[in-house]
Amino acid sequence: MEQTLLIYNTLTRKKEAFKPLHAPNVGMYVCGPTVYGDPHLGHARPAITFDILFRYLKHLGYKVRYVRNITDVGHLEHDADEGDDKIEKKARLEQLEPMEIAQHYTNRYHQAMDMLNVLPPSIEPHATGHIIEQEQLVQQILDNGYAYVSNGSVYFDVEKYNKDHKYGILSGRNLEDVINHSRDLAGTDEKHNQVDFALWKKAQPEHIMRWPSPWSDGFPGWHCECTAMGRKYLGDHFDIHGGGMDLIFPHHECEIAQAVASQGDQMVHYWMHNNMITINGQKMGKSLGNFITLEQFFTGDHASLDQAYSPMTIRFFILSAHYRGTVDFSNEALKASEKGLERLINGITDMERIQAGKESDAETHKFVAALRQKCYDAMNDDFMTPLVISYLFEACHVINTLIDHKAAISADDLAELSSTMRLFAFDLLGLKSEKGMNNDAREEAYGKVVDMVLELRAKAKADKDWATSDKIRDELAADGFEIKDTKDGVTWKLNK
Ligand code: ZN
């Protein structure tokens, strides 16, 4: 069924019908992690938000190229131009190659994303693997007159750019606001104006991560990598660029300026941003002592946590809020989320116990017939995952009434209910059951499989299909199963 998807575009500040530039292909770029520390909650939200987008676009039939970068050089949390490179600093402290640090935390990030059931992107380019592309971008901006070289570094000329184009269109700031809010930092004397940002930085003697360039031995400014790699893998114009709201300014604002200054127009059609996560109402930060890594959530090993919370509990919790709304983590909220997830998974598992009848009662049929499109409508309205979850909970309620024989359902309606719930809960929201099979359960399942194979043999015999019945007996015998046909039926045991 054709679905009309509405996406909220941060740039136009309204929901727009999604129309890819080159359907059925969709290009999507999301700012990935900076790899100098263990993955934490701040990493989980954008990864899960854009995983939903990735899954849903693919489900709608688009061929999605999803690029999510690894920032492994040069990035600083609040000011990309000044201070230490965090990867380098750690490398010096721990006497490691910077690339060892980056690789270690990239591996940790991948492990955590895997546990959260976040699908890997189509391409995961590293900033350090694209220095040439970034230098080419810097050169284009210089050639077009929107940058200048100062003491071996290259800076973007924001004032000049603002005269020809408008700086601040994404964040809604004007240049005066930006100037008034800029902090005066060391090294700004190299800049013509304190709002200018670095495109290339000359390396200080102690810098390990450095590359030759026409301007100096140095390294690219943080904003360059996403513009250069987005263009390389998705082209001059592509559909979606996403990230956390904290990246709107300065990172994405600078990306827009770089794109326009180098190619004359914007690269990105839809800008999408997920809101931030707070912990007990506070911003998460190392200095506040409420910084919790994903591993600490999974093990419960943190003073602020009452217990461990499974990866799916975290995922379910994040999806219980709309991606543009705030999420506040607390033990109470996470415990509620754990219960909600269990209720949903149990509902889906319990469906197997429902006996389908000849016909559904009117109310059940009406509910089942409307469920799928209601869930689609919620997803199509800028990914209203909390609404999808509430519909799935309504379905759990219907399932309970069916198990209690307080309602009736036909085989067709039961199949539709099951397929809708599985599609939205598992395939599109990416939830999964985390209950590990214990040995008893494994043994039981194993026995059921052997019984099923023997039933097939009995059917073959009844059909006088001796070839199949003999083949099943011989293959089972070869695997060590002893099959006996008795007057009470078939018995089996495993001789090992
Ligand atoms: Zn980025």
XYZ file of N, CA, C and O in Angstrom, residues 15 23 104 239 260 312 355 366 379 404:
40
model
N 6.398 20.055 8.839
C 6.352 18.689 8.316
C 6.143 18.762 6.814
O 5.292 19.503 6.338
N 14.141 8.785 -6.413
C 13.423 7.576 -6.022
C 13.654 6.485 -7.063
O 13.718 6.806 -8.255
N 39.589 0.982 19.385
C 39.025 0.389 20.598
C 37.599 0.890 20.829
O 36.670 0.105 21.051
N 19.126 13.415 0.179
C 17.820 13.597 0.821
C 17.859 14.030 2.287
O 17.277 15.037 2.647
N 27.320 25.535 0.615
C 26.943 26.664 -0.249
C 28.197 27.392 -0.737
O 28.306 27.751 -1.912
N 17.091 -3.924 25.343
C 15.755 -3.715 24.763
C 14.897 -2.794 25.641
O 14.037 -2.082 25.132
N -6.992 -20.060 19.969
C -7.637 -20.980 19.029
C -8.507 -20.146 18.093
O -9.436 -19.492 18.560
N -13.255 -5.637 13.598
C -13.087 -4.208 13.328
C -11.700 -3.742 13.806
O -11.001 -3.003 13.114
N 3.389 6.018 11.999
C 4.760 6.094 11.479
C 4.864 7.196 10.419
O 5.864 7.915 10.361
N -8.861 -15.541 27.071
C -9.878 -15.794 28.094
C -11.224 -16.212 27.493
O -12.221 -16.291 28.212
